[in-house]
Coordinates of C-alpha atoms and ligand atoms in Angstrom, one line a residue:
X1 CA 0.0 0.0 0.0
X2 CA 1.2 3.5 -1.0
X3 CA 0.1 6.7 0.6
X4 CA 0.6 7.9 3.7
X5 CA -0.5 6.3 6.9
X6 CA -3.6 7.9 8.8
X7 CA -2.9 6.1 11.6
X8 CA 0.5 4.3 12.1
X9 CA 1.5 1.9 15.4
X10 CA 4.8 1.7 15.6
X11 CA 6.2 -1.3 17.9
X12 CA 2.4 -1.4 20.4
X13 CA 2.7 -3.4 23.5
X14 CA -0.3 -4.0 25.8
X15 CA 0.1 -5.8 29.1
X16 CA -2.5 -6.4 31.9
X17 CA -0.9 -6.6 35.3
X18 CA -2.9 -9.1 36.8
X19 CA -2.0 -10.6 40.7
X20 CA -0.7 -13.5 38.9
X21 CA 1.5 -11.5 36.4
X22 CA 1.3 -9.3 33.1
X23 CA -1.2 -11.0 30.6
X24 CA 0.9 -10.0 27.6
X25 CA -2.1 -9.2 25.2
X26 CA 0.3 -7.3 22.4
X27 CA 3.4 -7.5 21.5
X28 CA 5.6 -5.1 19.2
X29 CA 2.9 -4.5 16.5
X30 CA 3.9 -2.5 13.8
X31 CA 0.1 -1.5 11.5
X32 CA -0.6 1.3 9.3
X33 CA -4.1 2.3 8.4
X34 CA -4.5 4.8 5.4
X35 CA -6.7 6.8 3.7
X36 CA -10.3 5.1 2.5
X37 CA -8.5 1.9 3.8
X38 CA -11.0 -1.0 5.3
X39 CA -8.8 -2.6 7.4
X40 CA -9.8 -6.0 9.5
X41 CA -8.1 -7.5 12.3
X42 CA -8.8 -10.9 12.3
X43 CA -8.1 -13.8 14.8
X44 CA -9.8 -16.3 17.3
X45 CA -11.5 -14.7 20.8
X46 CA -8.5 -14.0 23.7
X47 CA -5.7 -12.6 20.3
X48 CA -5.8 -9.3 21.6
X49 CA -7.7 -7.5 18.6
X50 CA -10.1 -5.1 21.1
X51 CA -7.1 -5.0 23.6
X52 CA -4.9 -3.2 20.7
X53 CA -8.1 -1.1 19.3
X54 CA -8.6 -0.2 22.9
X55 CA -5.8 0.4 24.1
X56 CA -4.8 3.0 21.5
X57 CA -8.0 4.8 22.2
X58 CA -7.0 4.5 26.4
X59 CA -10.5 3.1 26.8
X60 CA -9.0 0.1 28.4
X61 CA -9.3 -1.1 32.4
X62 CA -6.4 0.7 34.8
X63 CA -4.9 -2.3 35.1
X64 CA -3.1 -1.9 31.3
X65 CA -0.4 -0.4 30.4
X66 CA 0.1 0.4 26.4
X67 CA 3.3 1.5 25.4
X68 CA 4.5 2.3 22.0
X69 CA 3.2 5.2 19.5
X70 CA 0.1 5.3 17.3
X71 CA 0.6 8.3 15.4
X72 CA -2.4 10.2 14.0
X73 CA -2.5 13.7 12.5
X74 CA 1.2 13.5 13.5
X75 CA 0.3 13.2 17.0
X76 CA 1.1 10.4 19.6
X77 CA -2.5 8.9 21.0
X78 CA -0.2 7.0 23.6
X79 CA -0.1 8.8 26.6
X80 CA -2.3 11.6 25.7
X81 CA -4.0 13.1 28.4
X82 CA -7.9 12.5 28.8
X83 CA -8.9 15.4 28.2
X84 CA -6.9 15.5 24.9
X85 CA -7.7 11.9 23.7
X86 CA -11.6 12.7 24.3
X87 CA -11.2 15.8 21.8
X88 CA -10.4 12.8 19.4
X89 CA -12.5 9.6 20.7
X90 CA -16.0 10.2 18.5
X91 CA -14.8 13.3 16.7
X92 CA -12.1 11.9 14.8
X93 CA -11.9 8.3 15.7
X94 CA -15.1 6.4 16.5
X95 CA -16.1 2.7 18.1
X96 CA -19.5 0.9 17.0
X97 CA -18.7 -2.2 19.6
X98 CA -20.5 -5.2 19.8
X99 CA -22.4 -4.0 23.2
X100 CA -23.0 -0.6 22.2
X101 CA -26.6 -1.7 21.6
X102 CA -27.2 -2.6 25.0
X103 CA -25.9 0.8 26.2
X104 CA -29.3 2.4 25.4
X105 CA -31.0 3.1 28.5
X106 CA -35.0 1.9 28.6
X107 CA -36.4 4.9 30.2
X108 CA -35.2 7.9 27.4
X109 CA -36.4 8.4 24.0
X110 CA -33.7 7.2 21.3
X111 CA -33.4 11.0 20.1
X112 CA -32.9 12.4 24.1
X113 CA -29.7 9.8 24.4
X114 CA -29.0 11.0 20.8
X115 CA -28.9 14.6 22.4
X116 CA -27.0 13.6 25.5
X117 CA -24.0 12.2 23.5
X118 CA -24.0 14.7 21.1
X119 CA -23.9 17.7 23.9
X120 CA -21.0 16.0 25.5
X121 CA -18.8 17.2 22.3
X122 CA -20.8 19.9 21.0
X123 CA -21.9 21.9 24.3
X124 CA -23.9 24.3 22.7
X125 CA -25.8 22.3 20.4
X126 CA -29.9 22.4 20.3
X127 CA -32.2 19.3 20.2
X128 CA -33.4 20.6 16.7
X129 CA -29.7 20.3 15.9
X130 CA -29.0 16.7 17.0
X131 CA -31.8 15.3 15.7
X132 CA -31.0 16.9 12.2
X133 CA -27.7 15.1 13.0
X134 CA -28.6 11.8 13.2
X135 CA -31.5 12.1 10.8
X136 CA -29.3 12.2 8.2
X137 CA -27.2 9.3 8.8
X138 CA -30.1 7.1 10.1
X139 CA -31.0 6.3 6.0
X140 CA -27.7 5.4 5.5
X141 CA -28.3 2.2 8.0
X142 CA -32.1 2.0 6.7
X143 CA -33.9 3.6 9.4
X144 CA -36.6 6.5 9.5
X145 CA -36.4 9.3 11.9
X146 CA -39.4 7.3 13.1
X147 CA -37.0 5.8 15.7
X148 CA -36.2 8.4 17.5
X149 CA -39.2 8.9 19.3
X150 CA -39.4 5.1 20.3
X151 CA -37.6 3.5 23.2
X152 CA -34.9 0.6 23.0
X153 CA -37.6 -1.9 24.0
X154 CA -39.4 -1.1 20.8
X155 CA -36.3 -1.4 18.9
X156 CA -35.1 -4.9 17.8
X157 CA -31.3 -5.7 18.1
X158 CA -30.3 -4.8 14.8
X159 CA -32.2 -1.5 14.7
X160 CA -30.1 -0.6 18.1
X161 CA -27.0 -1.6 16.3
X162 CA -27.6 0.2 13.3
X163 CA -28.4 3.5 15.0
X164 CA -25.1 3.0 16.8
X165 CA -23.3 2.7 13.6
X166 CA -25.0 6.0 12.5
X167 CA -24.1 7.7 15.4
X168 CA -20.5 6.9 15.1
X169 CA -20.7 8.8 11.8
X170 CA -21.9 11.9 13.7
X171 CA -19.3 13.8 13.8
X172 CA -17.8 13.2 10.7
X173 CA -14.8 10.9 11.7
X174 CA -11.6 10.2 9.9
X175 CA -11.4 6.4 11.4
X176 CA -14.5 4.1 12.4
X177 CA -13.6 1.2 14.3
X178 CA -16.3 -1.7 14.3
X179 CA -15.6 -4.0 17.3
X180 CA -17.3 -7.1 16.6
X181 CA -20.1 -4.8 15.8
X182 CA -22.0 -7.5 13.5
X183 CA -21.5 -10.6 16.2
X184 CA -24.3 -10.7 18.3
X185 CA -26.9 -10.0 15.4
X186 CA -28.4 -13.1 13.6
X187 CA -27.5 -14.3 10.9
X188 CA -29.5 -12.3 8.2
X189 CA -28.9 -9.0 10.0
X190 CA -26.1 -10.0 10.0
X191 CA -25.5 -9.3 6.5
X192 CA -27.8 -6.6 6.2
X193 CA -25.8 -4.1 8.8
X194 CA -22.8 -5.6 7.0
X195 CA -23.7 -4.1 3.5
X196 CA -24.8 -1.1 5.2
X197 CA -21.1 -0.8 6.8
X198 CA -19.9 -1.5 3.3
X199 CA -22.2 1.2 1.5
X200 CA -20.8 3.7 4.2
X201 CA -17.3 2.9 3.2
X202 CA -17.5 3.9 -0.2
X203 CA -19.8 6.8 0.7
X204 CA -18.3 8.5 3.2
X205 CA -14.7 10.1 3.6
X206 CA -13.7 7.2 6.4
X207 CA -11.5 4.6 6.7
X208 CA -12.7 1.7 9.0
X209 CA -11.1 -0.7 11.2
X210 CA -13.0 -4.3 11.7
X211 CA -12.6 -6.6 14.4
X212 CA -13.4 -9.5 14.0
X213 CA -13.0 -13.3 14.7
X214 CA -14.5 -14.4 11.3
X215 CA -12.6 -14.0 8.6
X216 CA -15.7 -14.5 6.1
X217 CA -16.6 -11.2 7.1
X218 CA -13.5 -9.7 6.4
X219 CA -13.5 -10.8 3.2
X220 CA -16.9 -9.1 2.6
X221 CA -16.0 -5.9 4.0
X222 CA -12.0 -4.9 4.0
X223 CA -9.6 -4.4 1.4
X224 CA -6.7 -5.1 3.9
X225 CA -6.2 -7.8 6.6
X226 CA -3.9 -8.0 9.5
X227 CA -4.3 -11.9 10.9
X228 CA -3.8 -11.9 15.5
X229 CA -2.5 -14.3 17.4
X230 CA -2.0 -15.1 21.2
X231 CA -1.1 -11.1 21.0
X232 CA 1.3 -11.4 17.6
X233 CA 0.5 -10.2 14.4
X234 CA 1.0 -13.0 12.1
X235 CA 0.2 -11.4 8.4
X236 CA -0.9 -8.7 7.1
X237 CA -1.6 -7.7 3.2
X238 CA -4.6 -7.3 0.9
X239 CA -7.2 -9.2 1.9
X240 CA -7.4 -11.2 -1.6
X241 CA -3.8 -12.3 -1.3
X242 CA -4.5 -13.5 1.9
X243 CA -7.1 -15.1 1.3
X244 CA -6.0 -16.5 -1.9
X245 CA -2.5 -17.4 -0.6
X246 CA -2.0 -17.5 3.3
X247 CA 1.6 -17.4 4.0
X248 CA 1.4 -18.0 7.5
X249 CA 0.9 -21.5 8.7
X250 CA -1.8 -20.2 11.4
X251 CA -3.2 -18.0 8.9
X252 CA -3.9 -20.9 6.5
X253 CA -5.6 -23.0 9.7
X254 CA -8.1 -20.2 10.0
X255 CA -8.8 -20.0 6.5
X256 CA -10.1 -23.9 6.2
X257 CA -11.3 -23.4 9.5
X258 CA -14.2 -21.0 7.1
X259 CA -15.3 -23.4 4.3
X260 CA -17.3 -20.8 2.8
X261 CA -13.6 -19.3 1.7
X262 CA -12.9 -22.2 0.2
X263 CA -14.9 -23.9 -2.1
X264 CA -15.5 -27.5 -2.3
X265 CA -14.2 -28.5 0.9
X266 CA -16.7 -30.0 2.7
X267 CA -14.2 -30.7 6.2
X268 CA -13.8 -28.3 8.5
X269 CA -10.1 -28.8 9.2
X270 CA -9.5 -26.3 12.4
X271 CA -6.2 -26.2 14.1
X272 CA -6.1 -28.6 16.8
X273 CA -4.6 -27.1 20.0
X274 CA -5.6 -23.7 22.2
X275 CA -4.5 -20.4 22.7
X276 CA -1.3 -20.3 24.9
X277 CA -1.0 -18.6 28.0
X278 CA -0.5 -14.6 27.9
X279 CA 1.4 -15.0 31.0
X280 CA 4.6 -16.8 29.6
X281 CA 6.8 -14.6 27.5
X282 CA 7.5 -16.2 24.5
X283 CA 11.1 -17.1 23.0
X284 CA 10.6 -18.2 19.7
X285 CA 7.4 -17.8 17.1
X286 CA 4.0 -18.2 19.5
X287 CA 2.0 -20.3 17.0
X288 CA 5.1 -23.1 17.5
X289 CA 3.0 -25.4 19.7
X290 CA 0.5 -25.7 17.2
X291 CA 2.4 -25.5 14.2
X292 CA 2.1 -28.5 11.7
X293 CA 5.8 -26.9 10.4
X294 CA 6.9 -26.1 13.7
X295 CA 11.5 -26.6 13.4
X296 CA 13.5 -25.9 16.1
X297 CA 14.3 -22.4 15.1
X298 CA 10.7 -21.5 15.6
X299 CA 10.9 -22.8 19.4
X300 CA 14.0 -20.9 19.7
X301 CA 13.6 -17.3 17.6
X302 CA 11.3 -14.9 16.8
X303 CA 10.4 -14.5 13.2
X304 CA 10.4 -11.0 12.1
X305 CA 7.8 -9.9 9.9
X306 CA 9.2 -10.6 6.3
X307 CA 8.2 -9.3 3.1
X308 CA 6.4 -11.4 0.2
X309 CA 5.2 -8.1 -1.8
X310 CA 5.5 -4.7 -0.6
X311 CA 2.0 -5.2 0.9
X312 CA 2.3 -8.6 2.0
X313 CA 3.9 -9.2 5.0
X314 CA 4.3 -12.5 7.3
X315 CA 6.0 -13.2 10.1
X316 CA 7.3 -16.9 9.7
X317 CA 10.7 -18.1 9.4
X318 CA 9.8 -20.7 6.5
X319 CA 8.7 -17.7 4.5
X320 CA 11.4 -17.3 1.6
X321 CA 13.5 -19.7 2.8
X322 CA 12.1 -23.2 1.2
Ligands
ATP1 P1 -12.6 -11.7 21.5 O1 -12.7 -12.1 20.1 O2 -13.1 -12.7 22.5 O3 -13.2 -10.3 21.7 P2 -9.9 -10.4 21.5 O4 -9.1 -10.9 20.4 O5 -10.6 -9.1 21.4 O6 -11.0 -11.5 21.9 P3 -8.9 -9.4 24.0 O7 -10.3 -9.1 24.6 O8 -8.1 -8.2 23.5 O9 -9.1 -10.4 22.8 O10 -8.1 -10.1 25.1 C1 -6.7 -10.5 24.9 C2 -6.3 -11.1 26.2 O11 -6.2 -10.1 27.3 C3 -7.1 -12.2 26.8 O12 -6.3 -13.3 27.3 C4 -7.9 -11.6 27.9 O13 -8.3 -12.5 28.9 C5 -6.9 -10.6 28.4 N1 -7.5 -9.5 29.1 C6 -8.4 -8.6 28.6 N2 -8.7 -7.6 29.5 C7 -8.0 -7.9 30.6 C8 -7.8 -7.3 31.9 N3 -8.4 -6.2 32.2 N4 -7.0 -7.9 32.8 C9 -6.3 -9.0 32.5 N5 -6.3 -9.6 31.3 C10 -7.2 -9.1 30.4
MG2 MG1 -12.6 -8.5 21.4

């Protein structure tokens, strides 16, 4: 990818200090996002995709300490203070998360929450105001202002979702970030709210971030993948080469894990094995346990990432060296 990054992390480390030691969640990850770039993070629950996401918005627990710079609008977000990071959380960088439709209180209208959020960055703005706002976005995830006036038990779980995912739009952001956003909904609204995420893409001036643990969605909606594991990223390149030829070893497990990705296989492969424990700081390459190529280098070195285009990038010492 060419262009200059929007957002660039630059050697991110999250750790959890826990009473039985630091649960090392990332680990030196090095990710650019760019302009009108769809970029998904991809990898199986406990990876660290909402601890990175998180923690370079410092909306993570106390007990996490992020180290490391995410540079945006040549700024470092690590280590701002709160007050300067919420003049950028919402306003330039938003989060749709896979909750945030259960954060709707029962006993307010949807427009007087609406109005609530939207004081909180714009002080002196008027109902009429707000309501124009979100009026305007609410057609872009195929709802009427009709919603406005109802309240969240009147609203199915899609609807709340979707008038999440126009709120984040409110302020015009530079960077959405969709954590999970699409996961709790079933399976046809699924992929309704996901070609409405895809429609804003194209139509609005944003570039997205999409967390998620299935890949198949990816594919749908990003133009760019970076693959997490155990707190490592693994790959990361256009989402067709990935796709079309996984590099990684771990990478290529999740793939056939998805047999809609790859047609005419009928057997789920999986990779056998589980996640290690974040505790343990790792020598070699962290996917080594379960690797089906696993040498002794990889027990005894860390692979750096490598290479394969100028967008394709894996992080496994067998790459360009059979
Ligand atoms: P999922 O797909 O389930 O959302 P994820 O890839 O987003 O998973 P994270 O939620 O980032 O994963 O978690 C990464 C690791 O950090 C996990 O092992 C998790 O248990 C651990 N973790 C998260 N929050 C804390 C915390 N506050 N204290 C200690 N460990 C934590
Ligand atoms: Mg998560």
């Amino acid at each position: 990818m060419t262009g200059n990054a929007l957002l660039s992390l630059k050697n991110v480390n999250v750790g959890y200090k826990t009473l039985t030691g630091t649960v090392y969640a990332a680990n030196d990850i090095n990710l650019d996002l760019y302009e009108s770039d769809a970029l998904g993070i991809v990898g199986e629950s406990g990876s660290g995709k909402s601890t990175l996401a998180m923690g370079v918005l410092d909306l993570l627990a106390d007990n996490a300490k992020v180290t490391g710079e995410a540079i945006f609008n040549g700024k470092n977000l690590i280590g701002l203070s709160e007050k300067e990071m919420r003049a950028i959380r919402w306003r330039e960088i938003s989060v749709v998360f896979q909750k945030s439709m259960n954060s709707f209180s029962p006993v307010y209208k949807i427009s007087e929450q609406i109005y609530d959020i939207y004081k909180v960055h714009k002080p002196s703005a008027t109902r009429a105001e707000s309501d124009a706002a979100i009026t305007r976005l609410l057609g872009v995830v195929n709802l009427t202002d009709r919603v406005l006036n109802m309240y969240q038990h009147q609203l199915s779980g899609g609807m709340l979702q979707r008038i999440c995912i126009a709120l984040s739009l409110i302020f015009d952001p530079k960077i959405v970030v969709f954590d999970e956003a699409t996961t709790a909904l079933d399976v046809v609204t699924q992929g309704q709210v996901i070609g409405e995420i895809k429609r804003l893409q194209r139509d609005f001036n944003v570039s997205s971030i999409l967390i998620t643990h299935d890949i198949s969605v990816v594919a749908e909606t990003c133009n760019r993948v970076a693959v997490m594991y155990a707190g490592y990223l693994m790959e990361t390149g256009p989402v067709r080469s990935v796709i079309k030829e996984p590099l990684h070893p771990y990478t290529q497990g999740l793939i056939s894990s998805f047999p809609t990705l790859e047609t005419g296989k009928t057997m789920i492969r999986g990779i056998p094995g589980t996640l290690p424990n974040l505790k343990n700081k790792v020598q070699g390459c962290v996917f080594a346990p379960r690797c089906p190529r696993v040498k002794d280098i990889c027990r005894n070195e860390r692979p750096l990432q490598r290479s394969a285009t100028p967008e394709h990038m894996v992080a496994c010492h067998f790459f360009g060296r059979e």
